[in-house]
Amino acid sequence: MRLSNYYLPTLKENPAEAEVVSHRLLVRAGMIRKLTSGIYTYLPLGLKSINKTADIIKQELNRAGCLEVLMPMVQPADLWQETGRWEEYGKELLRLRDRHARDSCLGPTHEEVITDLIRRDVHSYRQLPVNLYQVQTKFRDEIRPRFGLMRCREFIMKDAYSFDRDEAGAERTYMQMFEAYTRIFQRLGLDFRSVQADSGTIGGSFSHEFMVLAETGEDTIAVCSKCTFAANLEKAKVTDARPKCRETCAESEPVKTPDMHTVQKVADFLQAHPRKIIKTMLYEADGKAVAALVPGDRELNEVKLKNYLNAVELKLASPEQVVAWSRAKVGFAGPKDLEVQTIVADTLLSKETDWITGANQDEYHLRHVDLKRDVRLAGYADLVNIRETDPCPDCAAAVSFYKGIEVGHIFKLGAKYSRSMQATFLDEKGEEKEIIMGCYGIGVGRLVAAAIEQNHDENGIIFPPSIAPFETALIALNVQDQEVLAKAEEFYALLESMGIDVLFDDRDERPGFKFKDADLAGYPMQVIVGGKGLGKGVIEVKDRRTGDRSELPMNDFAASFQNWRHQVWQGWGLED
Ligand code: ATP
Ligand code: MG
């Protein structure tokens, strides 16, 4: 491709609204343009990278036995009503009404559509298993679209759905997809981790997320320093290996704690460790009043609480609700004689006694609270966020935290959708069985953004060669010089004939300007044709990642270029 014929509007300045590096660089390098909030046009250069990424994904899925389909973007409401998600999904679902007053939505995901497809056509065990995927545009009316391609409203996703005869089959498929995902992210040249994850609104039995490690990631993951354990904070279990403490607990008594509505203030005042003060967090879970008790030095994790309660909706109680339920102002609620339906305590509270809690009375706390004796507990559960240095739940070594960008997610769905939508088949014995499903997503645009978050410097993007929009930039330093232009043309033809994806910068511009553009867009290899080199019989090449420059002999260019290219790919841990 000749740059003189290409559409590449680059920008010198950073776009004002871009908060993260990938957003800034995608816009500046002329890869995307914003149409409106969370909605982007992919320009030729951006689309090329997206397509290369999608191609690798498709190759690996095809290899794993998946088949490509393309489903509609507009989906009828009645399918979503069948699964109950028309109500459940909330405002991320963009709803539409057509001229016949029929309700539809723009697909944020395709479980309903694909389950409907399968239930109509699949009736026998002989037709199973089957695994279908698509690369398609999704719409989610995200509350806060941001970070460019990272969290948009309209975005390209690869979504796959598997259908198996039984749990064992579904687990095999899940493992195959896990392996296919691992190969995909390896081929993209990214530093990633697969982590145990919460299954969220889609539900189902278990799931893994694939995280690209990057400082700007929105997710924090806990990774064991010793074993392979890695999990999302929602899923990372906090374990407590301490033996049960034998301390005894005196009768509980109120103490006056004027104006002390934070843990720290109460701890200082009563000269206790914050750990000995129980925070009583009040929530409304599907209309029921719930209290969650956690140690004063820990953070409650709402996802863990929601999962324990099996709740669809979990809301922090309003100040009015707190006052009504605890009969005290905010900051003085406690579990003893608290009028809520369910009181659950974090497991860290199960080993000790003699706690300090709110007294359900303005300006008072209770001392010497024993949860077993004084509180009507529904039970203990793992409710708090794991902390760095907490023991790994698998091997007890210390965990550390990393920031990650979720680029892929795989779920074991079980019969969640096949049950509500009656997707069944007849097994070998002629018995009717529910199809066991799995679903598997990859955010294609987010993946390109994540690659940039992980690989860039002050000059621009440093693309892994497998997904760079062009693998090589061929830069003619001075196109006014007839000899330089003629040689550059010759090498352009040669590189093309070698099957190299090359962008020929044949513009009549200053060398500095051309180098800047090439560095900005992050082509992993640069081939530089200039008068000086020609005089010496060499062509200069530059590895964008390392910045290393070398000179390749002109008379043996093809072979020496292949050799150098091989080294560049190897430097990325990739096969060319
Ligand atoms: P998140 O927690 O980031 O909102 P999610 O759990 O809603 O993600 P899934 O429903 O599992 O995401 O979607 C599959 C993949 O699609 C995600 O792993 C992510 O890479 C991508 N994705 C999800 N939402 C967006 C978005 N708003 N913009 C771009 N990509 C997205
Ligand atoms: Mg989401």
XYZ file of C-alpha atoms and ligand atoms in Angstrom:
608
model
C 0.000 0.000 0.000
C 1.245 3.457 -0.893
C 0.792 6.076 1.767
C 0.256 8.731 -0.908
C -2.974 6.900 -1.812
C -3.987 6.069 1.729
C -6.463 7.782 4.014
C -4.434 8.524 7.103
C -5.442 11.669 8.971
C -2.925 11.858 11.852
C -3.048 14.478 14.598
C -0.213 16.260 16.373
C -2.205 17.063 19.494
C -3.826 14.730 21.965
C -7.617 14.805 21.840
C -8.799 16.632 24.938
C -11.308 14.058 26.153
C -8.958 11.067 25.870
C -8.002 9.895 29.358
C -5.983 6.801 28.497
C -3.062 6.263 26.205
C -4.749 3.847 23.794
C -7.571 6.316 23.189
C -5.124 9.152 22.547
C -2.943 7.115 20.225
C -5.782 5.480 18.283
C -7.156 8.928 17.485
C -3.789 10.572 16.829
C -2.550 7.737 14.605
C -5.660 8.090 12.430
C -7.200 4.755 13.378
C -10.561 5.781 14.827
C -12.859 8.775 14.918
C -15.653 9.433 17.359
C -19.136 9.908 15.948
C -20.849 10.461 19.266
C -20.510 9.256 22.851
C -19.178 5.683 22.830
C -19.650 5.277 19.080
C -16.709 5.243 16.686
C -15.846 4.941 13.025
C -12.914 2.657 12.301
C -10.649 4.290 9.730
C -8.672 2.123 7.265
C -5.644 1.769 9.535
C -7.707 0.935 12.632
C -9.931 -1.490 10.803
C -6.912 -3.287 9.423
C -5.641 -3.990 12.909
C -9.093 -5.045 14.089
C -9.423 -7.400 11.120
C -6.036 -8.976 11.753
C -7.018 -9.545 15.360
C -10.343 -11.038 14.305
C -8.556 -13.298 11.788
C -6.331 -14.804 14.469
C -9.372 -15.358 16.675
C -11.232 -17.033 13.810
C -8.289 -19.264 12.896
C -7.974 -20.577 16.435
C -11.717 -21.065 16.873
C -11.988 -22.882 13.564
C -9.105 -25.061 14.682
C -11.035 -25.832 17.891
C -14.003 -26.993 15.795
C -16.211 -23.895 16.051
C -18.228 -22.709 13.064
C -18.782 -19.107 12.042
C -22.284 -17.651 11.728
C -23.621 -14.094 11.635
C -26.683 -13.238 13.678
C -28.850 -10.130 13.461
C -28.209 -7.061 15.527
C -31.896 -6.323 16.097
C -33.527 -8.871 18.389
C -37.234 -9.279 19.183
C -38.298 -8.516 22.759
C -40.301 -11.718 23.164
C -37.135 -13.841 23.214
C -35.755 -11.670 26.009
C -39.068 -11.925 27.838
C -38.839 -15.712 27.699
C -35.561 -15.671 29.630
C -36.646 -12.843 31.914
C -33.771 -10.656 30.773
C -36.063 -8.023 29.196
C -36.598 -6.825 32.793
C -33.331 -7.993 34.322
C -30.816 -6.543 31.891
C -31.553 -2.959 32.835
C -30.656 0.179 30.970
C -27.680 -1.199 29.058
C -30.255 -2.808 26.758
C -31.235 -0.316 24.067
C -34.916 -0.902 23.347
C -36.651 0.026 20.114
C -40.221 -0.032 18.835
C -40.927 -0.578 15.162
C -43.805 0.742 13.014
C -46.009 -2.200 14.021
C -45.454 -1.320 17.689
C -43.326 -4.439 18.203
C -40.592 -4.131 20.820
C -37.035 -5.064 19.964
C -33.577 -4.380 21.267
C -30.108 -3.950 19.853
C -28.206 -7.089 20.806
C -25.763 -6.600 23.689
C -25.132 -10.374 23.543
C -26.790 -13.278 21.698
C -27.763 -16.091 24.089
C -31.470 -15.690 23.331
C -31.086 -15.560 19.562
C -28.759 -18.532 19.349
C -30.774 -20.666 21.770
C -33.847 -19.948 19.671
C -31.949 -21.000 16.544
C -30.775 -24.242 18.105
C -34.104 -25.221 19.676
C -35.754 -25.017 16.262
C -33.183 -27.138 14.425
C -31.535 -29.447 16.921
C -33.606 -32.382 18.188
C -31.283 -35.345 18.470
C -28.109 -36.199 20.357
C -26.593 -36.929 16.937
C -26.585 -33.190 16.191
C -24.574 -32.391 19.326
C -22.126 -31.029 20.283
C -22.095 -27.861 18.230
C -20.206 -24.618 18.811
C -21.116 -21.526 16.779
C -19.455 -18.120 16.790
C -19.664 -14.744 15.150
C -17.710 -11.531 14.947
C -20.364 -8.901 15.142
C -21.294 -5.434 16.343
C -22.831 -5.260 19.809
C -24.658 -2.394 21.400
C -24.652 -1.753 25.151
C -25.897 1.553 26.442
C -23.036 1.803 28.930
C -23.673 4.320 31.687
C -20.238 5.880 31.247
C -18.688 5.087 27.886
C -15.017 5.978 28.105
C -11.435 5.223 27.183
C -12.075 5.058 23.429
C -12.416 1.488 22.204
C -12.082 0.162 25.729
C -15.629 0.812 26.848
C -17.871 1.952 24.044
C -21.558 1.608 23.426
C -21.178 0.115 19.971
C -18.303 -2.367 19.711
C -17.114 -5.429 17.847
C -17.252 -8.656 19.802
C -16.496 -12.236 18.983
C -19.103 -14.325 20.730
C -19.304 -18.110 20.660
C -21.960 -20.413 22.077
C -21.568 -24.131 22.667
C -24.256 -26.809 22.968
C -23.481 -30.173 24.514
C -25.339 -33.332 25.473
C -24.298 -33.301 29.107
C -22.166 -31.629 31.766
C -19.139 -33.775 30.948
C -19.331 -32.745 27.296
C -19.814 -29.100 28.239
C -16.753 -29.241 30.460
C -14.657 -30.709 27.657
C -15.823 -27.923 25.363
C -15.050 -25.334 28.038
C -11.508 -26.658 28.340
C -11.065 -26.627 24.555
C -12.185 -23.003 24.496
C -9.870 -22.186 27.389
C -7.004 -23.592 25.356
C -8.098 -21.826 22.164
C -8.242 -18.528 24.069
C -4.794 -19.113 25.503
C -3.425 -19.675 21.978
C -5.223 -16.577 20.679
C -3.762 -14.218 23.272
C -0.331 -15.797 22.888
C -0.433 -15.255 19.136
C -1.350 -11.623 19.712
C 1.905 -11.210 21.634
C 0.236 -10.006 24.844
C 1.150 -10.471 28.490
C -2.090 -11.848 29.910
C -3.506 -13.973 32.721
C -6.563 -16.159 32.828
C -8.376 -15.610 36.087
C -11.293 -17.189 37.902
C -14.187 -14.803 37.602
C -17.669 -14.086 38.812
C -20.376 -15.143 36.360
C -22.385 -11.893 36.677
C -25.830 -11.421 35.128
C -25.342 -14.104 32.487
C -25.186 -16.554 35.375
C -24.083 -20.158 35.149
C -21.710 -22.244 37.111
C -18.180 -20.984 36.526
C -16.158 -18.712 34.368
C -12.706 -17.377 33.568
C -11.699 -13.944 32.404
C -8.672 -13.238 30.260
C -6.865 -10.140 31.415
C -4.227 -8.190 29.573
C -1.921 -6.772 32.234
C -1.670 -2.987 32.024
C -1.414 -0.170 34.536
C -4.548 1.475 33.177
C -6.696 -1.639 33.580
C -10.050 -1.133 35.264
C -9.894 -4.510 36.984
C -7.659 -5.610 39.799
C -6.699 -9.239 39.921
C -5.136 -11.221 42.710
C -2.285 -13.422 41.555
C -0.460 -15.933 43.728
C 3.266 -15.410 44.035
C 3.848 -19.161 44.039
C 1.148 -21.281 42.369
C -1.048 -20.672 39.287
C -3.919 -19.144 41.258
C -5.247 -15.924 39.710
C -8.695 -14.481 40.340
C -10.823 -11.447 40.071
C -11.374 -9.658 43.349
C -15.033 -10.731 43.297
C -13.953 -14.317 43.146
C -10.761 -14.345 45.204
C -11.623 -16.142 48.397
C -10.281 -14.714 51.630
C -9.135 -17.606 53.756
C -8.312 -17.560 57.410
C -5.942 -20.250 58.565
C -5.884 -19.036 62.180
C -7.173 -21.478 64.777
C -10.361 -20.590 66.577
C -9.577 -18.199 69.395
C -10.604 -19.254 72.896
C -11.187 -15.792 74.319
C -14.319 -15.284 76.386
C -16.701 -12.415 76.166
C -18.263 -10.428 79.004
C -21.906 -9.278 78.878
C -22.401 -6.684 76.180
C -22.693 -3.099 77.364
C -23.374 0.213 75.664
C -20.687 2.910 75.656
C -21.232 6.491 74.722
C -19.367 7.372 71.501
C -20.482 10.899 70.657
C -20.133 11.860 66.982
C -18.096 8.780 66.227
C -19.444 7.365 63.055
C -16.248 6.068 61.465
C -14.392 2.917 62.420
C -11.174 4.829 63.007
C -12.766 7.300 65.400
C -14.410 4.558 67.435
C -11.206 2.517 67.470
C -9.133 5.482 68.684
C -11.694 6.412 71.298
C -12.102 2.899 72.681
C -8.430 2.044 72.175
C -9.227 -1.021 70.126
C -7.780 -2.311 66.842
C -10.116 -1.408 63.908
C -10.269 -5.146 63.223
C -12.234 -5.627 66.467
C -14.935 -3.212 65.347
C -17.674 -4.727 63.248
C -18.997 -2.627 60.392
C -22.719 -3.238 59.925
C -23.538 -2.548 56.287
C -27.228 -2.313 55.434
C -28.576 -3.281 52.036
C -31.849 -3.830 50.272
C -31.668 -7.124 48.384
C -34.663 -7.763 46.105
C -36.813 -5.712 48.467
C -35.548 -7.364 51.664
C -33.551 -5.657 54.394
C -30.140 -7.253 54.848
C -27.213 -6.557 57.154
C -23.688 -7.632 56.244
C -21.108 -7.659 59.032
C -17.441 -7.201 58.191
C -14.311 -6.465 60.228
C -13.660 -2.729 60.546
C -10.381 -2.906 58.645
C -11.885 -4.702 55.622
C -13.908 -3.727 52.567
C -17.166 -5.447 51.817
C -17.355 -6.868 48.291
C -20.893 -6.341 46.991
C -20.601 -9.034 44.335
C -19.764 -11.606 46.995
C -22.725 -10.464 49.089
C -25.051 -10.519 46.107
C -23.947 -14.035 45.202
C -24.344 -15.273 48.786
C -27.875 -13.870 48.911
C -28.624 -15.086 45.403
C -30.093 -11.644 44.807
C -30.966 -10.096 41.460
C -30.743 -6.548 42.747
C -28.632 -5.290 45.623
C -28.799 -1.664 46.729
C -27.059 0.088 49.602
C -29.771 1.189 52.054
C -30.689 4.865 51.856
C -30.036 7.038 54.943
C -33.811 6.948 55.593
C -33.825 3.137 55.488
C -30.826 2.993 57.820
C -32.629 5.198 60.317
C -35.853 3.191 60.023
C -34.173 -0.211 60.393
C -31.620 0.655 63.094
C -33.660 3.294 64.954
C -30.466 5.363 65.034
C -28.700 7.838 62.831
C -26.249 6.647 60.197
C -23.054 5.267 61.733
C -24.593 3.603 64.786
C -26.290 0.502 63.362
C -25.304 -2.811 64.940
C -26.415 -6.422 64.574
C -27.865 -6.943 68.066
C -31.668 -6.519 68.007
C -31.497 -5.218 64.462
C -34.806 -5.434 62.626
C -33.776 -6.812 59.249
C -34.642 -10.099 57.529
C -31.114 -11.434 57.125
C -27.883 -10.840 59.000
C -24.793 -12.418 57.489
C -21.266 -12.131 58.852
C -17.925 -12.436 57.111
C -16.061 -15.666 57.889
C -13.176 -13.669 59.361
C -15.574 -12.917 62.219
C -16.149 -16.599 62.983
C -12.896 -17.284 64.793
C -13.050 -14.645 67.544
C -15.448 -12.957 69.907
C -15.657 -9.797 72.043
C -16.517 -7.359 69.275
C -17.457 -3.688 69.230
C -20.542 -2.895 67.164
C -23.052 -0.098 66.700
C -25.753 -0.038 69.401
C -28.751 0.976 67.260
C -28.951 4.064 69.418
C -27.673 7.538 68.568
C -24.139 8.179 69.855
C -23.717 4.676 71.312
C -21.723 1.584 70.514
C -21.829 -1.831 72.171
C -18.808 -3.457 73.723
C -18.340 -7.180 74.367
C -20.596 -8.462 71.599
C -20.563 -12.195 70.952
C -22.081 -12.973 67.560
C -23.261 -16.428 68.535
C -24.817 -15.306 71.795
C -26.151 -11.856 70.899
C -27.022 -11.922 67.208
C -29.528 -13.839 65.096
C -27.040 -14.723 62.334
C -28.150 -16.387 59.096
C -24.589 -17.622 58.697
C -21.014 -16.811 57.842
C -19.814 -16.181 54.292
C -16.782 -14.866 52.468
C -17.820 -11.232 51.976
C -14.721 -9.057 51.919
C -12.147 -8.054 49.323
C -8.921 -9.947 49.358
C -5.858 -7.834 50.228
C -2.295 -8.038 49.042
C -0.346 -10.372 51.356
C -3.521 -12.319 52.230
C -2.858 -16.051 51.838
C -3.539 -17.654 48.453
C -6.687 -19.804 48.816
C -4.977 -22.666 46.976
C -1.476 -22.781 48.471
C -1.367 -20.160 51.265
C 1.561 -18.208 49.759
C 0.995 -14.445 49.608
C -1.057 -12.969 46.758
C -0.173 -9.758 44.915
C -2.342 -7.446 42.859
C -2.110 -6.574 39.189
C -4.150 -4.210 37.078
C -5.767 -5.868 34.100
C -8.012 -5.185 31.138
C -10.658 -7.828 30.596
C -10.423 -8.830 26.947
C -12.139 -12.201 27.022
C -14.603 -14.067 29.149
C -15.708 -17.681 29.075
C -18.732 -19.021 30.941
C -20.162 -22.404 31.644
C -23.870 -21.664 31.376
C -25.350 -25.067 32.126
C -29.076 -25.198 31.376
C -29.847 -21.572 32.240
C -31.055 -20.668 28.761
C -32.033 -24.094 27.455
C -34.385 -24.484 30.424
C -36.149 -21.132 30.142
C -36.339 -21.445 26.346
C -36.969 -25.205 26.203
C -34.012 -26.133 24.071
C -34.050 -29.908 24.433
C -32.973 -33.001 22.515
C -33.617 -36.730 22.579
C -30.727 -38.784 23.901
C -29.697 -42.315 22.825
C -32.529 -43.800 24.900
C -35.103 -41.456 23.434
C -35.326 -39.427 26.647
C -35.775 -35.676 26.464
C -32.812 -33.753 27.906
C -31.863 -30.095 28.278
C -28.951 -28.948 26.138
C -25.966 -27.853 28.237
C -24.517 -24.567 27.073
C -21.433 -22.414 27.327
C -20.679 -18.928 26.034
C -17.400 -17.270 25.175
C -16.725 -13.608 24.367
C -13.764 -11.556 23.186
C -13.879 -7.786 22.795
C -12.052 -7.324 19.503
C -11.777 -3.526 19.643
C -10.921 -3.573 23.337
C -8.199 -6.080 22.553
C -6.501 -3.699 20.102
C -6.776 -0.927 22.706
C -5.347 -3.241 25.380
C -2.423 -4.149 23.116
C -1.660 -0.429 22.892
C -2.015 0.107 26.643
C 0.567 -2.613 27.122
C 2.878 -1.582 24.275
C 3.649 2.079 23.669
C 6.263 4.737 24.389
C 6.411 8.528 24.250
C 6.510 8.404 20.431
C 3.442 6.267 19.937
C 2.154 2.751 19.556
C 4.402 -0.309 19.456
C 2.237 -2.920 17.780
C 2.877 -6.618 18.173
C 3.688 -7.754 14.599
C 0.728 -10.134 14.438
C -1.856 -7.337 14.750
C 0.001 -4.281 13.477
C -2.026 -2.571 10.738
C 1.078 -2.916 8.559
C 3.965 -5.109 9.537
C 6.569 -2.932 7.845
C 6.834 0.719 6.943
C 9.050 1.388 3.947
C 10.275 4.949 4.216
C 11.828 6.720 1.238
C 13.756 9.577 2.812
C 13.716 11.968 -0.099
C 11.410 11.202 -3.007
C 12.810 14.180 -4.941
C 16.001 12.163 -5.298
C 15.351 10.005 -8.363
C 17.809 7.323 -7.326
C 16.260 7.001 -3.849
C 12.751 6.877 -5.297
C 13.702 4.255 -7.886
C 15.382 2.044 -5.251
C 12.484 2.464 -2.836
C 10.074 1.430 -5.598
C 12.227 -1.601 -6.246
C 12.227 -2.650 -2.580
C 8.520 -1.998 -2.317
C 7.882 -4.418 -5.177
C 10.279 -6.903 -3.637
C 8.687 -6.788 -0.168
C 5.224 -7.136 -1.692
C 6.376 -10.128 -3.719
C 7.684 -11.672 -0.485
C 4.188 -11.414 0.958
C 5.168 -8.751 3.508
C 2.360 -6.431 4.565
C 4.148 -3.184 3.783
C 3.135 0.470 3.820
C 5.283 2.510 1.446
C 5.731 6.097 2.638
C 6.225 7.647 -0.789
C 4.993 11.085 0.257
C 6.970 14.172 -0.562
C 7.585 15.073 3.085
C 10.567 15.678 5.345
C 12.204 12.522 6.813
C 11.479 13.648 10.389
C 7.788 13.917 9.600
C 7.733 10.439 8.107
C 9.604 8.894 11.049
C 7.176 10.520 13.465
C 4.184 9.070 11.636
C 5.737 5.613 11.457
C 6.598 5.646 15.160
C 3.144 6.948 16.050
C 1.284 4.165 14.238
C 3.700 1.631 15.648
C 4.590 -0.535 12.642
C 6.962 -3.054 14.210
C 9.523 -2.809 11.403
C 10.829 0.175 9.498
C 12.859 -0.100 6.296
C 14.585 3.164 5.480
C 15.846 3.981 1.971
C 18.115 7.016 1.819
C 20.938 8.389 -0.300
C 23.652 7.731 2.280
C 22.831 4.039 2.636
C 22.554 3.570 -1.096
C 26.078 4.961 -1.461
C 27.301 2.291 0.968
C 25.165 -0.436 -0.609
C 23.010 -0.910 2.488
C 19.442 -0.393 3.624
C 18.770 0.697 7.174
C 16.136 -1.123 9.229
C 14.687 -0.310 12.637
C 12.930 -2.496 15.185
C 10.193 -0.283 16.624
C 10.084 -2.170 19.942
C 13.769 -2.110 20.828
C 14.706 0.932 18.747
C 17.656 -1.115 17.402
C 18.868 -0.110 13.968
C 20.824 -2.351 11.609
C 22.055 -2.192 8.054
C 21.114 -4.920 5.599
C 23.179 -5.469 2.440
C 21.314 -4.329 -0.664
C 22.584 -7.151 -2.822
C 21.238 -9.802 -0.446
C 18.261 -7.860 0.844
C 15.510 -10.508 0.573
C 17.317 -13.151 2.602
C 18.761 -10.770 5.166
C 15.409 -9.053 5.623
C 13.711 -12.410 6.280
C 16.363 -13.194 8.800
C 15.989 -9.855 10.593
C 12.181 -10.099 10.463
C 12.406 -13.484 12.119
C 14.416 -11.931 14.947
C 11.919 -9.106 15.386
C 9.042 -11.578 15.729
C 11.102 -13.721 18.062
C 11.731 -10.684 20.211
C 7.972 -10.565 20.715
C 7.879 -14.259 21.557
C 6.009 -14.821 18.286
C 6.420 -17.056 15.275
C 6.549 -15.278 11.929
P -17.143 -5.411 31.546
O -17.055 -6.035 32.909
O -15.855 -4.789 31.099
O -18.319 -4.527 31.376
P -18.612 -7.616 30.561
O -18.454 -8.604 31.647
O -19.834 -6.817 30.486
O -17.353 -6.626 30.547
P -18.945 -9.661 28.540
O -20.411 -9.562 28.559
O -18.309 -10.863 29.108
O -18.313 -8.331 29.179
O -18.446 -9.410 27.050
C -17.376 -10.113 26.434
C -16.228 -9.180 26.094
O -16.660 -8.041 25.356
C -15.539 -8.596 27.305
O -14.580 -9.489 27.797
C -14.894 -7.343 26.738
O -13.645 -7.660 26.156
C -15.838 -6.926 25.650
N -16.682 -5.782 26.069
C -17.696 -5.790 26.962
N -18.241 -4.585 27.082
C -17.553 -3.769 26.234
C -17.651 -2.383 25.896
N -18.563 -1.599 26.449
N -16.785 -1.884 24.982
C -15.854 -2.675 24.410
N -15.726 -3.984 24.676
C -16.550 -4.532 25.581
Mg -20.291 -4.850 31.041
